[in-house]
Amino acid sequence: MPKVLLIDNNPKFQSVCQDFLTEIGYELEIIADITTAKAQLQSSQPHIIFFNVEMEEQTSVLWAEVSQYYSEIPTVIISNRHAHPAPHQDILDASQVKSILYHPIPTYRIGNVVGQLAPQSRSERDGHAQTWVGKNLGECLLESYISSGDFSWVYKGTYKGQSVVIKILANLGMQTQERMARFQREAGALAKFKHPNIIEILTTGETPEKIYYMVMPYFPGKNLDEFLQSEQFFSVNEASYIIHQVALGMAAIHTTQIIHRDLKPANILYHRESQSVKVIDFGLVREVGISEAKMRRTNAITRKGYILGTPHYMSPEQCEGRFLDARSDIYSLGITFYQLLTGLVPFDKSSPVKTLLAHIREPVQWPEMESRGIPMEIRDIIQKMTAKKAIDRYQSMMEVAIALSNTSVLANPANI
C-alpha cells in the first residue's frame, strides 16, 4: 500500500486527508511539528510527501529535516494563498517538488496528484476494488468483482432484475479530467447505439460522491486474449467468422463518424456456444474529421509521454499522431486477425517506441501464416487490411466484411 507523508499542522485538513486517502487505499502518516518530525522522519519511508509551507516559524526547520532524509521523494507543496512572489521560493525551486496545491483543496485534486506520483499496483487496485462488492450504485447492486483496467473497475451485478456488468471509473478521487473525459466519451458513443456486435449501454450514472459508472448487459463469453492464452490460436474458420462479425459492428458504428482507436483481442468478447461477438471498451473513441490542431493534442505519444492506444495494434498514422479515420481501425483489426491465426503479433519489439516505429517502417512478415497453412485468400485480406498507407487498405469496414463473406472459408456456416 503506497504511503503518503503529510507535514501539516491544520487538524481539519489532516482529518480530510486521513479519511480520503484511507478510502482510496493509501496509508497516511502525519507530522505536525518539529519534535515529531525529528522522531519520525528517519524511520518513515513514504512514496510521496505533502508539505505545508505556511507553518510559519517551523517551515524552514522542517524543510531542512525533510531535505536531509528525502531529497529524492516526490513532494507536493501546500500553500494557503496565491502569493507573488510565492512563499518560500527556495523550497518551491527544489528538485523534488513536483506540484503545488492552494487551499481550499478539493479531495479530487489530492487524488489526482497521489495517483500520478504514487500509483497503486494492480494487486492493490484489485484489493481496493473488492471492497465495493455488495454495495449499491444507483439502482445497481455490485455482486462480484470481475477485473480492472487502467481507468476502470468492472463488476457483475443486477440492474432492475437483469444480470449486468457495471463499469466504474477507478480510484474514486483520482479522476483526472482526461480519465473522466474518456469515460464519458465511451458512454456517449454507445448510449444511443444498438448493434448485435457492439456492447450496449443500458444506463449511466454519477453518485453524489462523483463516482461515474455505466451499466451493460452481462455477456457470458470471454475476451479473445483469454482464448489465446489457453488455446494459442484459432482455427481459420473461427477466426474469420469473428473478424467478420467485428467488421459488421464497426461498419455500423463508423457510420456515426466514430472510430474506436483501440481494437485488439482484449476488447473483443466471444461466446463460442452462441457464436456471439461483441466489441467493447470505447474509451479512446474519437470523431472522424477533427482538426489537425486538435489531433496534435491527442498524438500517439503525447507531450506527457502517454501512449493513446496499444502499440502492438496501432496503425502507422496513429503511431505518428496523424489524422485518423475508419481505415485506422481496419489496420488494427488486421493485426488482430493475424494474431488470432498465428498466436503472435507481427511487431513485438523491445520497447513501445520501437514497436511503433516497426508499424511505420517494417512490412508484415508471413512465415507463421505459411507454416500454419493459412489460405492465400485470407492472407490477401490481412495484407490489404494492414497496408502501411491508408489509401491501399480497404476503405471501409463493410468492404472488409464483404471480402470475408466472399471467401470459401465463410461460404459454409457449418464450418464455423
Coordinates of C-alpha atoms in Angstrom, one line a residue:
M1 CA 0.0 0.0 0.0
P2 CA 1.6 3.3 -1.1
K3 CA 2.4 5.6 1.8
V4 CA 1.7 9.4 2.0
L5 CA 3.6 11.6 4.5
L6 CA 1.6 14.8 5.3
I7 CA 3.6 17.6 7.0
D8 CA 0.9 19.9 8.1
N9 CA -0.4 21.4 11.4
N10 CA -4.1 22.1 10.3
P11 CA -6.3 19.5 12.1
K12 CA -9.2 19.9 9.7
F13 CA -7.0 19.3 6.6
Q14 CA -5.3 16.4 8.4
S15 CA -8.7 14.8 9.0
V16 CA -9.9 15.3 5.4
C17 CA -6.7 13.7 4.1
Q18 CA -6.9 10.8 6.6
D19 CA -10.5 10.0 5.6
F20 CA -10.0 10.4 1.9
L21 CA -6.6 8.7 1.4
T22 CA -7.7 5.7 3.5
E23 CA -10.8 5.4 1.5
I24 CA -8.9 5.2 -1.8
G25 CA -6.4 2.7 -0.5
Y26 CA -3.4 4.7 0.7
E27 CA -1.6 4.8 4.1
L28 CA -1.2 8.2 5.6
E29 CA 1.4 9.4 8.2
I30 CA 1.1 12.9 9.7
I31 CA 3.8 15.1 11.1
A32 CA 2.6 18.3 12.7
D33 CA 5.6 19.8 14.5
I34 CA 9.4 19.8 14.7
T35 CA 9.6 17.4 17.6
T36 CA 7.5 14.8 15.9
A37 CA 9.5 15.3 12.7
K38 CA 12.8 14.5 14.3
A39 CA 11.4 11.4 15.8
Q40 CA 9.6 10.1 12.7
L41 CA 11.5 11.2 9.7
Q42 CA 14.4 8.7 10.0
S43 CA 12.1 5.7 10.2
S44 CA 9.4 6.7 7.8
Q45 CA 9.5 5.5 4.2
P46 CA 6.9 7.5 2.2
H47 CA 6.2 7.3 -1.5
I48 CA 5.1 10.9 -1.7
I49 CA 5.2 13.9 0.7
F50 CA 2.7 16.8 1.1
F51 CA 4.4 19.7 2.8
N52 CA 2.6 22.8 4.1
V53 CA 4.9 25.8 3.6
E54 CA 2.5 28.0 5.7
M55 CA 3.6 26.5 9.1
E56 CA 5.4 29.8 9.7
E57 CA 8.4 29.6 12.1
Q58 CA 8.5 25.8 11.7
T59 CA 8.7 25.8 7.9
S60 CA 12.4 26.3 7.3
V61 CA 13.4 23.9 10.1
L62 CA 11.0 21.2 8.9
W63 CA 12.1 21.6 5.3
A64 CA 15.7 21.1 6.3
E65 CA 14.8 17.9 8.0
V66 CA 12.8 16.7 5.0
S67 CA 15.6 17.6 2.6
Q68 CA 18.1 15.7 4.7
Y69 CA 16.2 12.4 4.5
Y70 CA 14.0 12.6 1.4
S71 CA 15.8 14.6 -1.3
E72 CA 14.6 12.1 -3.9
I73 CA 11.0 11.7 -2.7
P74 CA 8.3 13.5 -4.9
T75 CA 7.0 16.4 -2.8
V76 CA 3.8 18.4 -3.2
I77 CA 3.8 21.9 -1.7
I78 CA 0.6 23.1 0.1
S79 CA 0.0 26.8 0.4
N80 CA -2.8 29.0 1.8
R81 CA -2.6 31.7 -0.8
H82 CA -1.5 32.6 -4.3
A83 CA 1.3 34.9 -3.4
H84 CA 3.7 36.7 -5.8
P85 CA 6.5 36.0 -5.3
A86 CA 5.4 32.6 -4.0
P87 CA 6.2 31.9 -0.3
H88 CA 9.4 30.1 0.4
Q89 CA 10.6 30.3 -3.2
D90 CA 13.7 28.3 -2.3
I91 CA 11.5 25.4 -1.3
L92 CA 9.4 25.6 -4.5
D93 CA 12.6 25.5 -6.6
A94 CA 13.8 22.3 -5.0
S95 CA 14.2 19.4 -7.5
Q96 CA 11.9 17.0 -5.6
V97 CA 9.0 19.5 -5.6
K98 CA 6.6 18.3 -8.3
S99 CA 3.4 20.3 -7.7
I100 CA 1.8 23.0 -5.6
L101 CA -1.8 23.0 -4.3
Y102 CA -3.5 26.0 -2.9
H103 CA -6.2 26.0 -0.2
P104 CA -9.1 25.3 -0.4
I105 CA -8.0 21.9 -1.9
P106 CA -10.8 19.6 -3.1
T107 CA -10.2 15.9 -2.5
Y108 CA -10.2 15.0 -6.2
R109 CA -7.1 17.3 -6.6
I110 CA -5.3 15.4 -3.8
G111 CA -6.3 12.1 -5.5
N112 CA -5.1 13.3 -8.9
V113 CA -1.6 14.1 -7.6
V114 CA -1.3 11.0 -5.5
G115 CA -2.4 8.8 -8.4
Q116 CA 0.2 10.4 -10.7
L117 CA 3.2 10.5 -8.3
A118 CA 2.5 7.3 -6.2
P119 CA 0.3 5.0 -8.3
Q120 CA -1.0 1.8 -6.7
S121 CA 0.0 -1.6 -8.0
R122 CA -2.6 -3.7 -9.8
S123 CA -2.9 -6.0 -6.8
E124 CA -3.6 -3.0 -4.6
R125 CA -6.2 -1.7 -7.0
D126 CA -7.8 -5.1 -7.2
G127 CA -7.8 -5.3 -3.4
H128 CA -9.5 -1.9 -3.0
A129 CA -11.9 -2.8 -5.8
Q130 CA -13.1 -5.8 -3.9
T131 CA -14.3 -3.7 -1.1
W132 CA -17.1 -2.4 -3.3
V133 CA -18.7 -5.9 -3.7
G134 CA -22.1 -5.9 -2.1
K135 CA -22.6 -2.2 -2.4
N136 CA -25.2 -0.3 -4.5
L137 CA -24.6 2.3 -7.2
G138 CA -27.9 3.9 -8.0
E139 CA -30.2 1.0 -8.9
C140 CA -27.3 -1.4 -9.4
L141 CA -26.1 -4.0 -6.9
L142 CA -22.4 -4.9 -7.3
E143 CA -22.4 -8.7 -6.7
S144 CA -18.9 -9.8 -7.7
Y145 CA -15.6 -8.2 -9.0
I146 CA -14.5 -9.2 -12.5
S147 CA -11.4 -7.2 -13.4
S148 CA -9.8 -3.8 -13.6
G149 CA -8.2 -1.8 -16.3
D150 CA -6.0 1.3 -16.1
F151 CA -9.0 3.5 -15.6
S152 CA -11.9 1.4 -14.5
W153 CA -13.2 -1.5 -12.4
V154 CA -15.7 -4.0 -13.7
Y155 CA -18.3 -5.9 -11.7
K156 CA -21.0 -8.4 -12.3
G157 CA -24.3 -7.3 -10.7
T158 CA -28.0 -6.7 -11.2
Y159 CA -30.0 -3.8 -12.5
K160 CA -33.8 -3.9 -12.4
G161 CA -33.7 -7.6 -12.1
Q162 CA -31.4 -8.1 -15.1
S163 CA -27.8 -9.6 -14.9
V164 CA -25.5 -6.8 -15.9
V165 CA -21.9 -5.6 -15.9
I166 CA -21.2 -2.4 -14.1
K167 CA -18.1 -0.4 -15.1
I168 CA -17.0 2.4 -12.8
L169 CA -14.2 4.9 -13.1
A170 CA -11.5 3.5 -10.8
N171 CA -9.6 5.1 -7.9
L172 CA -12.5 7.3 -6.9
G173 CA -10.9 10.6 -6.2
M174 CA -8.1 10.1 -8.8
Q175 CA -10.5 11.0 -11.6
T176 CA -8.3 13.3 -13.7
Q177 CA -10.2 15.3 -16.3
E178 CA -8.8 13.2 -19.1
R179 CA -9.9 9.9 -17.4
M180 CA -13.4 11.4 -16.9
A181 CA -13.5 12.6 -20.5
R182 CA -12.6 9.2 -21.8
F183 CA -15.2 7.5 -19.6
Q184 CA -17.9 10.0 -20.7
R185 CA -16.9 9.6 -24.4
E186 CA -17.4 5.9 -24.2
A187 CA -20.8 6.3 -22.6
G188 CA -21.8 8.9 -25.0
A189 CA -20.7 6.9 -28.0
L190 CA -22.7 3.9 -27.1
A191 CA -25.7 5.3 -25.2
K192 CA -27.9 5.6 -28.2
F193 CA -26.3 2.9 -30.4
K194 CA -27.6 -0.6 -30.8
H195 CA -26.0 -3.4 -32.9
P196 CA -25.6 -7.1 -32.2
N197 CA -21.8 -6.9 -32.4
I198 CA -21.3 -3.8 -30.2
I199 CA -21.8 -3.8 -26.5
E200 CA -24.9 -2.0 -25.4
I201 CA -25.1 0.7 -22.7
L202 CA -28.3 0.3 -20.6
T203 CA -27.7 3.3 -18.4
T204 CA -25.1 5.6 -17.0
G205 CA -24.9 7.4 -13.7
E206 CA -23.0 9.6 -11.3
T207 CA -23.2 9.4 -7.5
P208 CA -23.1 12.4 -5.2
E209 CA -19.5 11.5 -4.5
K210 CA -18.7 11.9 -8.2
I211 CA -18.3 8.2 -8.9
Y212 CA -19.1 7.7 -12.6
Y213 CA -20.5 4.3 -13.8
M214 CA -22.1 2.7 -16.8
V215 CA -24.2 -0.4 -17.0
M216 CA -24.2 -3.0 -19.8
P217 CA -25.9 -6.4 -20.3
Y218 CA -24.0 -9.3 -18.9
F219 CA -22.2 -11.3 -21.6
P220 CA -21.2 -14.9 -20.8
G221 CA -18.2 -15.1 -23.1
K222 CA -14.5 -14.2 -22.7
N223 CA -12.3 -11.7 -24.4
L224 CA -10.1 -13.0 -27.2
D225 CA -7.0 -12.5 -25.2
E226 CA -8.2 -15.1 -22.7
F227 CA -8.9 -17.6 -25.5
L228 CA -5.4 -17.0 -26.9
Q229 CA -3.8 -17.6 -23.5
S230 CA -5.5 -21.0 -23.3
E231 CA -5.6 -22.1 -26.9
Q232 CA -2.7 -20.2 -28.5
F233 CA -4.6 -19.5 -31.8
F234 CA -8.0 -20.0 -33.5
S235 CA -8.9 -22.1 -36.5
V236 CA -9.1 -20.3 -39.8
N237 CA -12.8 -20.7 -39.9
E238 CA -13.5 -19.4 -36.4
A239 CA -11.0 -16.5 -36.6
S240 CA -12.5 -15.4 -40.0
Y241 CA -16.0 -15.6 -38.5
I242 CA -15.1 -13.5 -35.5
I243 CA -13.3 -10.8 -37.6
H244 CA -16.3 -10.8 -40.0
Q245 CA -18.7 -10.1 -37.1
V246 CA -16.4 -7.3 -35.7
A247 CA -16.2 -5.7 -39.1
L248 CA -20.0 -5.7 -39.4
G249 CA -20.3 -4.0 -36.0
M250 CA -17.6 -1.5 -36.7
A251 CA -19.0 -0.7 -40.1
A252 CA -22.2 0.3 -38.4
I253 CA -20.6 2.5 -35.7
H254 CA -18.3 4.1 -38.3
T255 CA -21.5 5.5 -39.9
T256 CA -21.9 7.6 -36.8
Q257 CA -18.4 9.2 -37.5
I258 CA -16.9 7.4 -34.5
I259 CA -13.6 5.5 -34.6
H260 CA -12.5 3.1 -31.9
R261 CA -8.7 3.6 -31.9
D262 CA -8.0 0.6 -29.7
L263 CA -9.3 -2.5 -31.5
K264 CA -7.4 -5.6 -30.1
P265 CA -8.2 -9.1 -28.8
A266 CA -8.8 -7.8 -25.2
N267 CA -11.5 -5.5 -26.5
I268 CA -13.5 -8.2 -28.4
L269 CA -15.8 -10.6 -26.5
Y270 CA -16.7 -14.0 -27.9
H271 CA -19.2 -16.7 -26.7
R272 CA -18.4 -19.8 -28.6
E273 CA -21.6 -21.7 -27.8
S274 CA -23.8 -19.0 -29.2
Q275 CA -21.2 -17.6 -31.7
S276 CA -21.9 -14.2 -30.3
V277 CA -19.2 -11.5 -30.8
K278 CA -19.2 -8.0 -29.1
V279 CA -16.8 -5.1 -29.4
I280 CA -16.2 -3.4 -26.1
D281 CA -14.1 -0.6 -24.4
F282 CA -14.7 2.5 -26.4
G283 CA -12.7 4.7 -24.0
L284 CA -10.5 6.0 -26.8
V285 CA -13.2 6.8 -29.3
R286 CA -12.8 9.9 -31.4
E287 CA -15.0 11.6 -34.0
V288 CA -13.8 11.4 -37.6
G289 CA -12.9 14.8 -39.1
I290 CA -11.4 16.6 -36.1
S291 CA -9.0 19.3 -36.9
E292 CA -5.3 18.8 -37.2
A293 CA -4.7 21.2 -34.4
K294 CA -7.0 19.2 -32.1
M295 CA -5.4 15.9 -33.3
R296 CA -2.0 17.1 -32.3
R297 CA -3.2 17.3 -28.7
T298 CA -4.0 13.5 -28.9
N299 CA -0.8 12.2 -30.5
A300 CA 0.1 8.6 -30.1
I301 CA 2.9 9.7 -27.8
T302 CA 1.6 12.9 -26.1
R303 CA 3.5 15.7 -24.5
K304 CA 3.3 13.8 -21.2
G305 CA 4.7 10.7 -22.7
Y306 CA 1.5 8.6 -22.5
I307 CA 0.5 6.3 -25.4
L308 CA -3.1 6.5 -26.5
G309 CA -3.8 3.1 -27.9
T310 CA -1.9 -0.2 -27.6
P311 CA 1.4 -0.2 -29.5
H312 CA 1.1 -3.8 -30.9
Y313 CA -2.1 -2.9 -32.8
M314 CA -1.8 0.8 -33.8
S315 CA -1.9 1.9 -37.4
P316 CA 1.1 3.8 -38.8
E317 CA -0.8 7.0 -38.9
Q318 CA -1.9 6.6 -35.3
C319 CA 1.8 5.9 -34.3
E320 CA 2.7 9.2 -36.0
G321 CA -0.1 11.1 -34.4
R322 CA -1.6 11.9 -37.8
F323 CA -5.2 12.4 -38.9
L324 CA -7.3 9.2 -38.3
D325 CA -10.4 7.8 -39.9
A326 CA -12.1 4.4 -40.1
R327 CA -9.1 2.9 -42.0
S328 CA -7.0 3.1 -38.8
D329 CA -9.4 0.7 -37.1
I330 CA -9.2 -1.5 -40.2
Y331 CA -5.4 -1.8 -39.7
S332 CA -5.8 -2.6 -36.0
L333 CA -8.4 -5.3 -36.9
G334 CA -6.0 -6.7 -39.5
I335 CA -3.3 -7.1 -36.8
T336 CA -5.8 -8.8 -34.5
F337 CA -6.8 -11.2 -37.4
Y338 CA -3.1 -12.0 -37.8
Q339 CA -2.8 -12.8 -34.1
L340 CA -5.9 -14.9 -33.9
L341 CA -4.5 -17.2 -36.7
T342 CA -0.9 -17.4 -35.5
G343 CA -0.9 -16.6 -31.8
L344 CA 1.6 -13.8 -32.4
V345 CA 1.6 -10.2 -33.3
P346 CA 3.7 -9.2 -36.3
F347 CA 5.6 -6.5 -34.4
D348 CA 6.8 -7.1 -30.9
K349 CA 9.9 -5.1 -30.3
S350 CA 11.9 -4.5 -27.1
S351 CA 10.2 -1.2 -26.3
P352 CA 6.9 0.5 -27.2
V353 CA 8.6 3.2 -29.3
K354 CA 10.4 0.5 -31.4
T355 CA 7.1 -1.3 -31.9
L356 CA 5.5 2.0 -33.1
L357 CA 8.4 2.5 -35.5
A358 CA 8.0 -1.0 -36.8
H359 CA 4.4 -0.4 -37.7
I360 CA 5.5 2.7 -39.7
R361 CA 8.5 1.2 -41.4
E362 CA 8.5 -2.6 -41.5
P363 CA 6.4 -4.9 -43.6
V364 CA 4.3 -7.6 -42.1
Q365 CA 6.1 -11.0 -42.3
W366 CA 4.2 -14.1 -43.3
P367 CA 6.3 -17.2 -42.3
E368 CA 3.9 -18.0 -39.4
M369 CA 0.9 -17.9 -41.8
E370 CA 2.7 -20.2 -44.3
S371 CA 3.7 -22.7 -41.6
R372 CA 0.1 -22.9 -40.4
G373 CA -1.3 -23.3 -44.0
I374 CA -3.4 -20.2 -43.9
P375 CA -5.3 -20.0 -47.2
M376 CA -4.0 -17.4 -49.6
E377 CA -7.4 -15.7 -49.8
I378 CA -7.3 -15.0 -46.1
R379 CA -3.6 -13.8 -46.2
D380 CA -4.5 -11.4 -49.0
I381 CA -7.3 -9.9 -46.9
I382 CA -5.0 -9.4 -44.0
Q383 CA -2.3 -8.0 -46.2
K384 CA -4.7 -5.4 -47.6
M385 CA -6.0 -4.6 -44.1
T386 CA -2.5 -3.9 -42.8
A387 CA -1.2 -1.9 -45.7
K388 CA 1.1 0.9 -44.5
K389 CA -0.8 3.6 -46.5
A390 CA -4.4 4.0 -45.6
I391 CA -5.3 4.5 -49.3
D392 CA -4.0 1.0 -50.0
R393 CA -6.3 -0.6 -47.4
Y394 CA -10.0 -1.5 -47.7
Q395 CA -11.7 1.9 -47.5
S396 CA -14.5 0.8 -45.1
M397 CA -15.2 -2.0 -42.6
M398 CA -18.1 -3.0 -44.8
E399 CA -15.6 -3.7 -47.6
V400 CA -13.7 -6.0 -45.1
A401 CA -16.9 -7.8 -44.2
I402 CA -17.9 -8.3 -47.8
A403 CA -14.4 -9.6 -48.7
L404 CA -14.6 -12.1 -45.9
S405 CA -18.1 -13.2 -46.8
N406 CA -16.9 -14.0 -50.3
T407 CA -14.2 -16.4 -49.2
S408 CA -14.6 -20.1 -49.3
V409 CA -13.9 -20.2 -45.6
L410 CA -17.2 -18.4 -44.7
A411 CA -19.2 -19.8 -47.6
N412 CA -20.5 -22.7 -45.5
P413 CA -21.7 -21.6 -42.0
A414 CA -21.4 -25.2 -40.8
N415 CA -17.6 -24.8 -41.0
I416 CA -17.5 -22.4 -38.0

